[in-house]
PDB file of C-alpha atoms in Angstrom:
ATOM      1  CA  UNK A   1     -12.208 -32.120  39.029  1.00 73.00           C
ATOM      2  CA  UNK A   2     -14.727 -33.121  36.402  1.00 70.00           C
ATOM      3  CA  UNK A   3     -16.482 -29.942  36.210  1.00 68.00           C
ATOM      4  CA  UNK A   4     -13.217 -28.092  36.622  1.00 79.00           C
ATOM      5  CA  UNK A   5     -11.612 -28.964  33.418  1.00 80.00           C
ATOM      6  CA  UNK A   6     -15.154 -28.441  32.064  1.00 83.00           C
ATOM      7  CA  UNK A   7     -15.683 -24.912  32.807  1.00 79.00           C
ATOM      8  CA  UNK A   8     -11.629 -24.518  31.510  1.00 83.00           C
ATOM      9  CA  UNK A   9     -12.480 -26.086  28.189  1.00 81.00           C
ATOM     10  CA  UNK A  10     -15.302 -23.128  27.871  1.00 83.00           C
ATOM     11  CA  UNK A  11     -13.381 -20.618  28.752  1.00 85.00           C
ATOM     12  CA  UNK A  12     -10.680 -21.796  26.186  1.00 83.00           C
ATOM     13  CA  UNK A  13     -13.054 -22.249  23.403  1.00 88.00           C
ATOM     14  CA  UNK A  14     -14.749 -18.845  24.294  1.00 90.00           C
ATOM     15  CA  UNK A  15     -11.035 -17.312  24.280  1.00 89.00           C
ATOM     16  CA  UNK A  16     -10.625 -19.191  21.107  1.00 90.00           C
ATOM     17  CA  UNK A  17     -14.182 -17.396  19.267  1.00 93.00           C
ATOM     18  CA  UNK A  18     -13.460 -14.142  20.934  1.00 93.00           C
ATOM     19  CA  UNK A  19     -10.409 -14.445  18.910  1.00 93.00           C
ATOM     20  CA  UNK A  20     -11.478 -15.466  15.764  1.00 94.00           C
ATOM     21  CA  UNK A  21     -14.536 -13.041  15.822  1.00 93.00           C
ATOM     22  CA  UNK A  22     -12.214  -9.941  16.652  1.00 94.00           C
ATOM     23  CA  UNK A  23      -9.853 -11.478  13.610  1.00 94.00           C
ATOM     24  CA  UNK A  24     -12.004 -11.596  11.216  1.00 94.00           C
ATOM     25  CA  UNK A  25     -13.622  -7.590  12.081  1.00 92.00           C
ATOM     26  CA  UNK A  26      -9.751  -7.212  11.564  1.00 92.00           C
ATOM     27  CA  UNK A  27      -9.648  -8.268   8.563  1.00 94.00           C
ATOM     28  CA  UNK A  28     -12.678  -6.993   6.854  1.00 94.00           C
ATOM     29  CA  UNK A  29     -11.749  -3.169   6.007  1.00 94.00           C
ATOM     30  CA  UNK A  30     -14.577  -0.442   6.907  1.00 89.00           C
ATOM     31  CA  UNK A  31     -15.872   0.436   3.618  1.00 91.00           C
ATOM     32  CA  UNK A  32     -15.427   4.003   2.710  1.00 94.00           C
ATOM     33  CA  UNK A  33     -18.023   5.961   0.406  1.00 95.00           C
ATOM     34  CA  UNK A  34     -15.739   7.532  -2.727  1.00 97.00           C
ATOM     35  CA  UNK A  35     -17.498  10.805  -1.969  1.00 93.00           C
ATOM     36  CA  UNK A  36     -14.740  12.838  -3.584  1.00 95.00           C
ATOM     37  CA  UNK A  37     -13.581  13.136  -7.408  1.00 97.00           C
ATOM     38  CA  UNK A  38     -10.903  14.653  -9.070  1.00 98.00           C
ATOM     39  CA  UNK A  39     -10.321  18.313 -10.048  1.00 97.00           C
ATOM     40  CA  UNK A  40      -8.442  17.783 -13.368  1.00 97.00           C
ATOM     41  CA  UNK A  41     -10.612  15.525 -16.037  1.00 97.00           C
ATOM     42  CA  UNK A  42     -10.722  11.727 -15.683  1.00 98.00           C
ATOM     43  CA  UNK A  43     -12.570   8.679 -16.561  1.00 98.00           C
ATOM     44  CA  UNK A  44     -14.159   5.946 -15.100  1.00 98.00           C
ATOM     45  CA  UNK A  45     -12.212   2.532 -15.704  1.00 98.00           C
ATOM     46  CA  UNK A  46     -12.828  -0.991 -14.638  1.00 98.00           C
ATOM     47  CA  UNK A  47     -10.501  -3.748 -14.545  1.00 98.00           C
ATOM     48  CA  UNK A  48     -10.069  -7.493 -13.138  1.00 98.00           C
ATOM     49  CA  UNK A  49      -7.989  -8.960 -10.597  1.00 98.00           C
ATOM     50  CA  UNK A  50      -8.111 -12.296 -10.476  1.00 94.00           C
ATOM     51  CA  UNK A  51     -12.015 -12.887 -11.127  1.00 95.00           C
ATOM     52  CA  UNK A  52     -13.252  -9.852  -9.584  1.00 97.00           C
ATOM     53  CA  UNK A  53     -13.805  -5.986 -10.670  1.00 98.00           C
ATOM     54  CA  UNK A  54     -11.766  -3.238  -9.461  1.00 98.00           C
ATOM     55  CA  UNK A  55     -12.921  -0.005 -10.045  1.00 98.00           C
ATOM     56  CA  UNK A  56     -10.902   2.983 -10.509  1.00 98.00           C
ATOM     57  CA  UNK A  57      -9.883   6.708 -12.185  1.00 98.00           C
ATOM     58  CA  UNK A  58      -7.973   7.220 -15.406  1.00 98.00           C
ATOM     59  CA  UNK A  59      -6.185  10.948 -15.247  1.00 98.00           C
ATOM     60  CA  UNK A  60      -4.590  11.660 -19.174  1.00 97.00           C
ATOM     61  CA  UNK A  61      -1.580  13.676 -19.528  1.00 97.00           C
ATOM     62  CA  UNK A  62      -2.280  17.093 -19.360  1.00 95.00           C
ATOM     63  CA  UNK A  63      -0.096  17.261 -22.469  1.00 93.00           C
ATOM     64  CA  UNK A  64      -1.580  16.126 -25.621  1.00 86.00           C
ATOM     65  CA  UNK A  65       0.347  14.194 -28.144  1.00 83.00           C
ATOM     66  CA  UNK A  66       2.187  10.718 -28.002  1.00 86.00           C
ATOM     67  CA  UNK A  67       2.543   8.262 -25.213  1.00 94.00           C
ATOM     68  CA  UNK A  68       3.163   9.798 -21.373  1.00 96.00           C
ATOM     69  CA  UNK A  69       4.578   7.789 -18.870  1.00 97.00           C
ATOM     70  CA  UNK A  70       1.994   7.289 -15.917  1.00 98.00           C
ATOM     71  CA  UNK A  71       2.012   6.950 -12.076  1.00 98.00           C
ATOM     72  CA  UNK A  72      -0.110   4.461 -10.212  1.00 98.00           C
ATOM     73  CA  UNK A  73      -1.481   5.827  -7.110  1.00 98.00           C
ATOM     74  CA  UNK A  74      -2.692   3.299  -4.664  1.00 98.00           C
ATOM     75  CA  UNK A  75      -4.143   3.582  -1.084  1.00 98.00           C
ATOM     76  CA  UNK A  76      -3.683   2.151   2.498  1.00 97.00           C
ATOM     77  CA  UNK A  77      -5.631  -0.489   4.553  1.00 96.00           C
ATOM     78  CA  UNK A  78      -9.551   0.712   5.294  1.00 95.00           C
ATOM     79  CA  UNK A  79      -8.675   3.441   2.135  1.00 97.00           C
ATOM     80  CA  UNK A  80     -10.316   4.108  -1.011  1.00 98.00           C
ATOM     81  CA  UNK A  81      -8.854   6.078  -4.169  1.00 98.00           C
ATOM     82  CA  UNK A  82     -10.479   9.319  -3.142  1.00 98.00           C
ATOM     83  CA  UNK A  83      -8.372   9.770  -0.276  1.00 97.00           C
ATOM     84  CA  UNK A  84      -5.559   9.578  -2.883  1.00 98.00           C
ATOM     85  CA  UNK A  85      -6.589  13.059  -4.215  1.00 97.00           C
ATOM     86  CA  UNK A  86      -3.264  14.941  -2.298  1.00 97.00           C
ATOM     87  CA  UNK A  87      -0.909  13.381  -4.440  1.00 98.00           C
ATOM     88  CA  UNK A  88      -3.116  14.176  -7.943  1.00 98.00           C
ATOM     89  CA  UNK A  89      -2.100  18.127  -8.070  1.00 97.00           C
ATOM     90  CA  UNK A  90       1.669  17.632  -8.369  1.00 98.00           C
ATOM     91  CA  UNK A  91       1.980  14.605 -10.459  1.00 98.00           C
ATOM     92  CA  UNK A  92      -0.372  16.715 -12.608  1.00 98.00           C
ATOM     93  CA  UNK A  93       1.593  18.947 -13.059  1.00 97.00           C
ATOM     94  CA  UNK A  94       4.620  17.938 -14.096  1.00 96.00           C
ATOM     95  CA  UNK A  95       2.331  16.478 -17.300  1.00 96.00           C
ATOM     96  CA  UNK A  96       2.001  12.526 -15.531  1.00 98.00           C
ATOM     97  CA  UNK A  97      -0.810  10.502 -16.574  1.00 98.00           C
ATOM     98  CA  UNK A  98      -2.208   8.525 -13.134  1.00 98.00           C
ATOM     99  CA  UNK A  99      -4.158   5.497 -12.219  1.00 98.00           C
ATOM    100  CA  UNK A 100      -6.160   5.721  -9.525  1.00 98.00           C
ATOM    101  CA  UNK A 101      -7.920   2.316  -8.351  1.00 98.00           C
ATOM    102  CA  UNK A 102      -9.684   1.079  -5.086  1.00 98.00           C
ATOM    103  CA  UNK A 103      -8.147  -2.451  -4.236  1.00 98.00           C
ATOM    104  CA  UNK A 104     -10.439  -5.112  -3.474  1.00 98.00           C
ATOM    105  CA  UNK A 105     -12.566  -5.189  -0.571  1.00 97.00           C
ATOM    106  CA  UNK A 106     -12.097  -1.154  -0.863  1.00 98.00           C
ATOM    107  CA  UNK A 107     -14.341   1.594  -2.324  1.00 97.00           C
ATOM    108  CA  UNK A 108     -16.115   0.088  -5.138  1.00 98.00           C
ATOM    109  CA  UNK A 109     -14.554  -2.389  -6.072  1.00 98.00           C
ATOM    110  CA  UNK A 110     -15.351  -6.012  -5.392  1.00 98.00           C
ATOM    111  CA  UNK A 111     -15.160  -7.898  -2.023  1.00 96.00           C
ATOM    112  CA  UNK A 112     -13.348 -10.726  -1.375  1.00 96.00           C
ATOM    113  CA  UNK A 113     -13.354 -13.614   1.826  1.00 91.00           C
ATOM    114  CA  UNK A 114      -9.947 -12.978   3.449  1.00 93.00           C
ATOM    115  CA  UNK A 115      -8.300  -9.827   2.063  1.00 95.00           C
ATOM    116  CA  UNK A 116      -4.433  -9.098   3.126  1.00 95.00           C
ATOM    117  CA  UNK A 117      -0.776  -7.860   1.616  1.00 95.00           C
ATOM    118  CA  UNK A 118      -1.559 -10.674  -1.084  1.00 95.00           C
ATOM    119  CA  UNK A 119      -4.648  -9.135  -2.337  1.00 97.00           C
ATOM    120  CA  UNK A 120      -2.576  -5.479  -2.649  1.00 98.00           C
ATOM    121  CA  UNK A 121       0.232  -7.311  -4.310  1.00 97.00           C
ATOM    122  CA  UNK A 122      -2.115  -8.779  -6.866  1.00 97.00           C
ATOM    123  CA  UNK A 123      -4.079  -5.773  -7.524  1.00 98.00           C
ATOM    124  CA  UNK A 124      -0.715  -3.711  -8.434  1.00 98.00           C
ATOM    125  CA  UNK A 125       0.040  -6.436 -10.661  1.00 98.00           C
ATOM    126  CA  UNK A 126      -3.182  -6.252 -12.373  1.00 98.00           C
ATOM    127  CA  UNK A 127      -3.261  -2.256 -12.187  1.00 98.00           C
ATOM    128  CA  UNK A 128      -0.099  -2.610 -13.885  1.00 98.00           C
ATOM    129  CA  UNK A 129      -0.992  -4.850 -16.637  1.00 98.00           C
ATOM    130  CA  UNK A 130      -4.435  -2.708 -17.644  1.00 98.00           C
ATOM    131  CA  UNK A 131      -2.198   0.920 -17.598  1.00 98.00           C
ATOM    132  CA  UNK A 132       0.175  -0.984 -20.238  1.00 97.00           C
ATOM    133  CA  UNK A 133      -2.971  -1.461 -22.027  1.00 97.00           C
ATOM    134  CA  UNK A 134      -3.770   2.138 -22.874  1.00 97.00           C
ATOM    135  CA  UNK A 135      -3.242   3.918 -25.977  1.00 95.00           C
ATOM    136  CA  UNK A 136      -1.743   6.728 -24.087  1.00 96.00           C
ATOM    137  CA  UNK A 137       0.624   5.175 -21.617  1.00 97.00           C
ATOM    138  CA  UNK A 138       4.363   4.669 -22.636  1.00 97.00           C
ATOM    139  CA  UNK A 139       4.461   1.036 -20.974  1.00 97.00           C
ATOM    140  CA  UNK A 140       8.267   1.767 -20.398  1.00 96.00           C
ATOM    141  CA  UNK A 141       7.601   4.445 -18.276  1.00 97.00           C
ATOM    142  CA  UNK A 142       5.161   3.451 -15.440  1.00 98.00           C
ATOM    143  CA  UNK A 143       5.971   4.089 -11.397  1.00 98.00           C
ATOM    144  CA  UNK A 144       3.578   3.430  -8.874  1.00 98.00           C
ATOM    145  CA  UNK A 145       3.347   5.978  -5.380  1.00 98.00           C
ATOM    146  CA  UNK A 146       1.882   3.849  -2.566  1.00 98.00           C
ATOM    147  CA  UNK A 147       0.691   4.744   1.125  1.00 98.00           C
ATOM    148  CA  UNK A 148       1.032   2.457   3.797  1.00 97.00           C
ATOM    149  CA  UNK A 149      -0.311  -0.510   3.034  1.00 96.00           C
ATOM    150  CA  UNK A 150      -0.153  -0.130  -0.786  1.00 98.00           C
ATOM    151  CA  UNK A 151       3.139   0.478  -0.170  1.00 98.00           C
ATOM    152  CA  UNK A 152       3.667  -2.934   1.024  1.00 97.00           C
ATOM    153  CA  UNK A 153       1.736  -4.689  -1.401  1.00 97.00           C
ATOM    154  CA  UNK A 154       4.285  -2.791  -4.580  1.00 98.00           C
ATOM    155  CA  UNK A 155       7.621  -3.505  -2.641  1.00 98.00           C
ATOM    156  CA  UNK A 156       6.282  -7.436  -2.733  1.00 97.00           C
ATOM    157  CA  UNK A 157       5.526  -7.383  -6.335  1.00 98.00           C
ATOM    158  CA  UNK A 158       8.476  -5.326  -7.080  1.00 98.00           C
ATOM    159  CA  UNK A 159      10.467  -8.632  -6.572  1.00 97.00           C
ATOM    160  CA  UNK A 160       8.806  -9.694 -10.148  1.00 96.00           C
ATOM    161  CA  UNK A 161       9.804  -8.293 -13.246  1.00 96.00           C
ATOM    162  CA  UNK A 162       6.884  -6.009 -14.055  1.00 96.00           C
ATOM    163  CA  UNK A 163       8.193  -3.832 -16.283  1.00 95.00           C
ATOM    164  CA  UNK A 164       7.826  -0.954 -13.890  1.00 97.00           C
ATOM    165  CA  UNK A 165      10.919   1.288 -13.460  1.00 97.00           C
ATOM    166  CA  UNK A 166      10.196   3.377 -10.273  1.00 98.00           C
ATOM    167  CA  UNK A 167       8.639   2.959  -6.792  1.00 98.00           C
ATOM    168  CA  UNK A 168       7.307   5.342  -3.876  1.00 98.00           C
ATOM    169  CA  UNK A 169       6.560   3.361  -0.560  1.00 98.00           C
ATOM    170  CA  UNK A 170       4.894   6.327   1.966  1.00 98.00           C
ATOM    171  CA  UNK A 171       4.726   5.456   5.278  1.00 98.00           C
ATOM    172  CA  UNK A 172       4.934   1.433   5.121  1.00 97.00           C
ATOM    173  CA  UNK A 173       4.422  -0.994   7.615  1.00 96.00           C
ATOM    174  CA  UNK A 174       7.110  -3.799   7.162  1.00 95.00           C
ATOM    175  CA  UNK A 175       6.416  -6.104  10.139  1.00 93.00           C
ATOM    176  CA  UNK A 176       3.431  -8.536  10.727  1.00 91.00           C
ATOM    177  CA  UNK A 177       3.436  -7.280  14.641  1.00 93.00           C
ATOM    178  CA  UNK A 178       3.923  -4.092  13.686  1.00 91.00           C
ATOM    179  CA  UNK A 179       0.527  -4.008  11.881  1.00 89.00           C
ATOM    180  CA  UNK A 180      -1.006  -5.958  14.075  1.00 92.00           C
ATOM    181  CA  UNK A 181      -0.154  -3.720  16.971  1.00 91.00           C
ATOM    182  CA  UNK A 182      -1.630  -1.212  15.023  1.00 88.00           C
ATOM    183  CA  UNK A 183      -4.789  -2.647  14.814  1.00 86.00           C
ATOM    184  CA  UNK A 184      -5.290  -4.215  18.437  1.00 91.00           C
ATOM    185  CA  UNK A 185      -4.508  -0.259  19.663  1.00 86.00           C
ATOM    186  CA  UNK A 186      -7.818   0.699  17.208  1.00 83.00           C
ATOM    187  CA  UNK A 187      -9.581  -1.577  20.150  1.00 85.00           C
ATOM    188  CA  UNK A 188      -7.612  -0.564  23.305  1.00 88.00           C
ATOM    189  CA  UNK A 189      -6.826  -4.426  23.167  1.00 91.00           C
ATOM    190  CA  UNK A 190      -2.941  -5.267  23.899  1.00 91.00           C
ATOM    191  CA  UNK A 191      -0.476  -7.117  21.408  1.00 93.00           C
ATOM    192  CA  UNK A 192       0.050  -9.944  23.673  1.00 91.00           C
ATOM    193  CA  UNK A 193      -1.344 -13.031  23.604  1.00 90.00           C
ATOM    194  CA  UNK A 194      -3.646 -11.851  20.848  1.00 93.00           C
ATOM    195  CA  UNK A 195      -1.183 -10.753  18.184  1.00 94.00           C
ATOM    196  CA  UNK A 196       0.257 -14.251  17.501  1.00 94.00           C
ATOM    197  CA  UNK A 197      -2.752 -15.980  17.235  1.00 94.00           C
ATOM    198  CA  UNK A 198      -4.721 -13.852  14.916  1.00 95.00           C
ATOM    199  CA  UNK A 199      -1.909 -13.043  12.343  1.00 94.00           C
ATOM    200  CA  UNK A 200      -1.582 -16.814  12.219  1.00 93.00           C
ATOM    201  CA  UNK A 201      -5.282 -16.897  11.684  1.00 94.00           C
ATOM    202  CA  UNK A 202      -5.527 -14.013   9.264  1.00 95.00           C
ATOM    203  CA  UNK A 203      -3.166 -16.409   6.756  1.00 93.00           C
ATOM    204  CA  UNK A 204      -4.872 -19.255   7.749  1.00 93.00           C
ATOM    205  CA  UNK A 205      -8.176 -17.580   6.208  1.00 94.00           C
ATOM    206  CA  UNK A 206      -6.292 -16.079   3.294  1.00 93.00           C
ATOM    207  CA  UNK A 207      -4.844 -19.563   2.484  1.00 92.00           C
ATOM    208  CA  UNK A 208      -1.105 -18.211   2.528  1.00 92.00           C
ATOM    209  CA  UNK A 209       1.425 -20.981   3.464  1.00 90.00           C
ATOM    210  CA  UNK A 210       4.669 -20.142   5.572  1.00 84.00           C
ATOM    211  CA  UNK A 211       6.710 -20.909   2.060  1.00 87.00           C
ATOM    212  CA  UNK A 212       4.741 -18.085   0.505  1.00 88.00           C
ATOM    213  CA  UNK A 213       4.675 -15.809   3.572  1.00 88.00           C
ATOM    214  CA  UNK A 214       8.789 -15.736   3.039  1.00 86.00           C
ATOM    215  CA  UNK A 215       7.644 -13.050  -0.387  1.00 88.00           C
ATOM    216  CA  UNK A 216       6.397 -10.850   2.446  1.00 94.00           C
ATOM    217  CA  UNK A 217       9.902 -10.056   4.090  1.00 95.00           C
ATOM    218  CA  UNK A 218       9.883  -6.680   3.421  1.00 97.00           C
ATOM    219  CA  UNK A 219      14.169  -6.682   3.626  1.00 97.00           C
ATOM    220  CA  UNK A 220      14.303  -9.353   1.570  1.00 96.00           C
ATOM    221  CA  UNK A 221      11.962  -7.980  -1.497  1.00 97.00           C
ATOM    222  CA  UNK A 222      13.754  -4.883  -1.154  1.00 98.00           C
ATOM    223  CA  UNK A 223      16.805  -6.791  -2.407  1.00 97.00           C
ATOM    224  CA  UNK A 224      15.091  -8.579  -4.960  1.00 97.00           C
ATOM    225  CA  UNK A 225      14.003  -5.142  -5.991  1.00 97.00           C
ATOM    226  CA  UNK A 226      13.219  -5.305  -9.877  1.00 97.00           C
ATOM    227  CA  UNK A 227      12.670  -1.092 -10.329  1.00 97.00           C
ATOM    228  CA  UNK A 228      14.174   1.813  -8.559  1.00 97.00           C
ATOM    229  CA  UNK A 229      12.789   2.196  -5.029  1.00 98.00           C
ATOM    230  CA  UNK A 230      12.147   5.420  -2.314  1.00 98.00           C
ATOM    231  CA  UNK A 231      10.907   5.011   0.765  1.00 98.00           C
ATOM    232  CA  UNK A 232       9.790   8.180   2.852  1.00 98.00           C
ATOM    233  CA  UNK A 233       7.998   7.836   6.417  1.00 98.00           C
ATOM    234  CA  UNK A 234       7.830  11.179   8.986  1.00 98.00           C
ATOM    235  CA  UNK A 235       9.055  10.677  12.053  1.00 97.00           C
ATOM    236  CA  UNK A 236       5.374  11.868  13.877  1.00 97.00           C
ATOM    237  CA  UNK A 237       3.976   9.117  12.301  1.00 97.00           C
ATOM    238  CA  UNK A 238       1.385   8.056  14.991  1.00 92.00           C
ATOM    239  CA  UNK A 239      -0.387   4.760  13.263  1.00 93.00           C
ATOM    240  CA  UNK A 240       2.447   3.000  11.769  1.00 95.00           C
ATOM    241  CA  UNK A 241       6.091   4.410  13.266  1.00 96.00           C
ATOM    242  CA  UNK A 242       9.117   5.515  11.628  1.00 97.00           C
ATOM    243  CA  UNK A 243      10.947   2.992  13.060  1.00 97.00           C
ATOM    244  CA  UNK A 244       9.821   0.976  10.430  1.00 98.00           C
ATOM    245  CA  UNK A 245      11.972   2.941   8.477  1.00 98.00           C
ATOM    246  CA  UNK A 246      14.906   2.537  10.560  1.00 98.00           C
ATOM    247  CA  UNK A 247      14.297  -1.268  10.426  1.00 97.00           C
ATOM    248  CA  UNK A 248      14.339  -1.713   7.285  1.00 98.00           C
ATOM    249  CA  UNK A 249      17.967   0.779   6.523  1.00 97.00           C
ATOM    250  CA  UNK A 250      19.765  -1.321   9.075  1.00 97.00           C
ATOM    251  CA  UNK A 251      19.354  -4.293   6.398  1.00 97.00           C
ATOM    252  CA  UNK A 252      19.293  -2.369   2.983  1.00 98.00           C
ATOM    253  CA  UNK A 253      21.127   0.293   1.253  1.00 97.00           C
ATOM    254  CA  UNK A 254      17.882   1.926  -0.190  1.00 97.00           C
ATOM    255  CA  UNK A 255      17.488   5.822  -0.962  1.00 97.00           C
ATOM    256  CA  UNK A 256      14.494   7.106   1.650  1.00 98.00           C
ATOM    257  CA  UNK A 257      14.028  10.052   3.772  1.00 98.00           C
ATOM    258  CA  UNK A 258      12.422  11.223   7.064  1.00 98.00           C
ATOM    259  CA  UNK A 259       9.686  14.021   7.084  1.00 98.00           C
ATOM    260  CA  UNK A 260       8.137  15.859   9.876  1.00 97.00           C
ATOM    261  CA  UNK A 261       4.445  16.639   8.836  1.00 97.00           C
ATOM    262  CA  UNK A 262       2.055  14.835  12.094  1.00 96.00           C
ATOM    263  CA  UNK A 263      -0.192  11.502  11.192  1.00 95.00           C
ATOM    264  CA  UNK A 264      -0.245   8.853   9.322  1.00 96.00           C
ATOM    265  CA  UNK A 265      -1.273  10.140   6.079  1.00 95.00           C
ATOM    266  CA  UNK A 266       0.395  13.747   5.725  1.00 97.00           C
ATOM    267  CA  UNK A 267       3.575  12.986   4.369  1.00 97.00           C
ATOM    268  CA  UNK A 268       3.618  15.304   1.597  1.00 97.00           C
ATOM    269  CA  UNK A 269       2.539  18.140   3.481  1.00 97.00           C
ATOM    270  CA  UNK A 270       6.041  18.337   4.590  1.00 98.00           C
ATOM    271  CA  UNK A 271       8.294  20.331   1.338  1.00 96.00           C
ATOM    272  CA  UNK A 272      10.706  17.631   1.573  1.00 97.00           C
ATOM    273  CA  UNK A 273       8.321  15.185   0.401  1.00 98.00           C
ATOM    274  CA  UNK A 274       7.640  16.417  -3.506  1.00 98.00           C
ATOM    275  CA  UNK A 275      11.319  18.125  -3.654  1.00 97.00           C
ATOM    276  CA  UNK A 276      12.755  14.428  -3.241  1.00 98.00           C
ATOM    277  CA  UNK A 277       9.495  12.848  -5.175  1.00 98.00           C
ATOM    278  CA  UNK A 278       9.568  14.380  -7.966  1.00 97.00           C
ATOM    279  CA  UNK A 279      12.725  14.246  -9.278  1.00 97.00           C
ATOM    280  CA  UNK A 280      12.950  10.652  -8.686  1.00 97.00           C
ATOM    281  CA  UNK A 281      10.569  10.108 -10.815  1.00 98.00           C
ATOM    282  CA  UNK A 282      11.842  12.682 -13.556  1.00 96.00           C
ATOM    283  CA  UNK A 283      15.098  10.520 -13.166  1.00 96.00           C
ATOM    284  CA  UNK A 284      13.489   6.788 -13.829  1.00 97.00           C
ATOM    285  CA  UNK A 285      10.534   7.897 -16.441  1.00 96.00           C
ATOM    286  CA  UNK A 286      11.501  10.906 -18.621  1.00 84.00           C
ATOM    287  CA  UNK A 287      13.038   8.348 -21.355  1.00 55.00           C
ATOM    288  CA  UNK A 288      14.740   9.509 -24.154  1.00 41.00           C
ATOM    289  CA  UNK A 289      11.324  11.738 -25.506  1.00 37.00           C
ATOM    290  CA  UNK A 290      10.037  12.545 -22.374  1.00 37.00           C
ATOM    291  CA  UNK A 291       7.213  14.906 -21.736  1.00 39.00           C
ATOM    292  CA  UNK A 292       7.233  15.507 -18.318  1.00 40.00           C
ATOM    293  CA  UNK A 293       8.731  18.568 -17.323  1.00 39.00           C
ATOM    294  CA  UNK A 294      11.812  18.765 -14.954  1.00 37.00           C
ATOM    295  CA  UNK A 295      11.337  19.741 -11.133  1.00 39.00           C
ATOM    296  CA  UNK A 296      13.450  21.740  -9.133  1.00 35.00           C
ATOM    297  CA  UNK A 297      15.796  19.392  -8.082  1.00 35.00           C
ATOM    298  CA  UNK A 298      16.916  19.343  -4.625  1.00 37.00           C
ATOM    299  CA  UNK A 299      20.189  17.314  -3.408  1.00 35.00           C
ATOM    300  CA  UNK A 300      19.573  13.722  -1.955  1.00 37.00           C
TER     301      UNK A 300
END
């Protein structure tokens, strides 16, 4: 009996290390080399978040003369700015300036212990705050287009008053077990019992309480919404599913569409994508002397 519940308390605390090792690979993102740059000129920035640098691209207008309004572009989990560049062209063109930036623990910018939807949230914030600090940038007119987990991070600090006025959430995962099924399927490893127990450990590490954790229902910060908000997600989404999507329009009446281009990252490969895009933003950042020149608009 003795050496029974022995050799059960070593297989429970090797269950319990197993777990905690695979959680914490989890949570530490692959860093990905910025081997790409863009085709239209930029510039180098820096900024902080929190105490730590984040690296990034500044694109100007490419038309000269008073402020522009400017799009933040921000990447997914295990991303990095460069793989950003598909959205550049078109936003381009229609005379945006963008802000490009790899969040923490990302790219080049700087690591930190635990990093999860808070650290995304808190990098927009910040992203926000140094774009209102350029000469150029109209700080009335700023959106923000976000993929997947970026996504996430904006709709959360779109429930503060940022002085934003329009959001694009690609491809967003809403739920915790969504995203955690997502990663477990990376390792051939099943949701159950092991997606529980390391999303509880992943805000353990992060030092998120369940009062904060509330911020991160993705229904409920849609509500709160401070700006204007689109969601799009394709329907051959293979990472994170569109029924994400459908989740989150059984709870909220929030302007979105479906798309049809394959992946996880190929939404605007599909027409539909910049034909809804783009006139959004026309809508909530041409201001009264706006720059930006009008799309083809298509009907929503």
């Amino acid at each position: 009996m003795f050496f029974s519940l022995i050799a059960c308390l070593i297989i429970l605390s090797s269950f319990i290390t197993f777990v905690w090792i695979l959680t914490v690979k989890s949570q530490t993102p692959k860093k990905i080399v910025v081997d790409r740059t863009p085709d239209v000129p930029y510039e180098n920035v820096t900024f902080k978040s929190g105490t730590n640098g984040v690296k990034g691209w500044f694109i100007p207008s490419k038309i000269s003369g008073g402020k522009s309004p400017l799009i933040i572009i921000i990447h997914g989990w295990g991303s990095n700015r460069s793989r950003m560049k598909r959205y550049i062209k078109p936003l381009y063109s229609e005379g945006y300036s963008l802000l490009l930036f790899d969040v923490r623990s990302h790219g080049e910018s700087e690591d930190v212990k635990a990093p999860t939807v808070k650290i995304f949230r808190e990098d927009v914030i910040a992203a926000i705050q140094y774009a209102k600090s350029r000469n150029e940038i109209d700080p009335n007119r700023i959106g923000i287009l976000a993929h997947s987990f970026g996504g996430l991070g904006s709709i959360i600090a779109n429930q503060e008053d940022l002085g934003i006025q329009a959001v694009v959430a690609d491809s967003i995962p809403v739920q915790f077990s969504t995203i955690m099924k997502a990663a477990l399927k990376m390792y051939k490893m099943p949701y159950y019992p092991l997606g529980p127990m390391m999303i509880n450990i992943m805000f353990i590490r992060a030092g998120i309480s369940r009062n904060e954790l509330k911020e991160y229902d993705v229904p409920k910060a849609l509500r709160n919404r401070k700006s204007a908000v689109f969601l799009v997600h394709s329907k051959k989404d293979d990472f994170v599913p569109s029924t994400e999507l459908d989740y989150i329009v059984r709870q909220v009446d929030i302007p979105h569409i479906y798309v049809e281009s394959k992946g996880h990252r190929s939404s605007e490969t599909d027409p539909k994508f910049w034909n809804h895009v783009l006139p959004f933003f026309h809508n909530h950042l041409h201001g009264t002397g706006g720059q930006v020149s009008c799309p083809t608009k298509m009907p929503l």
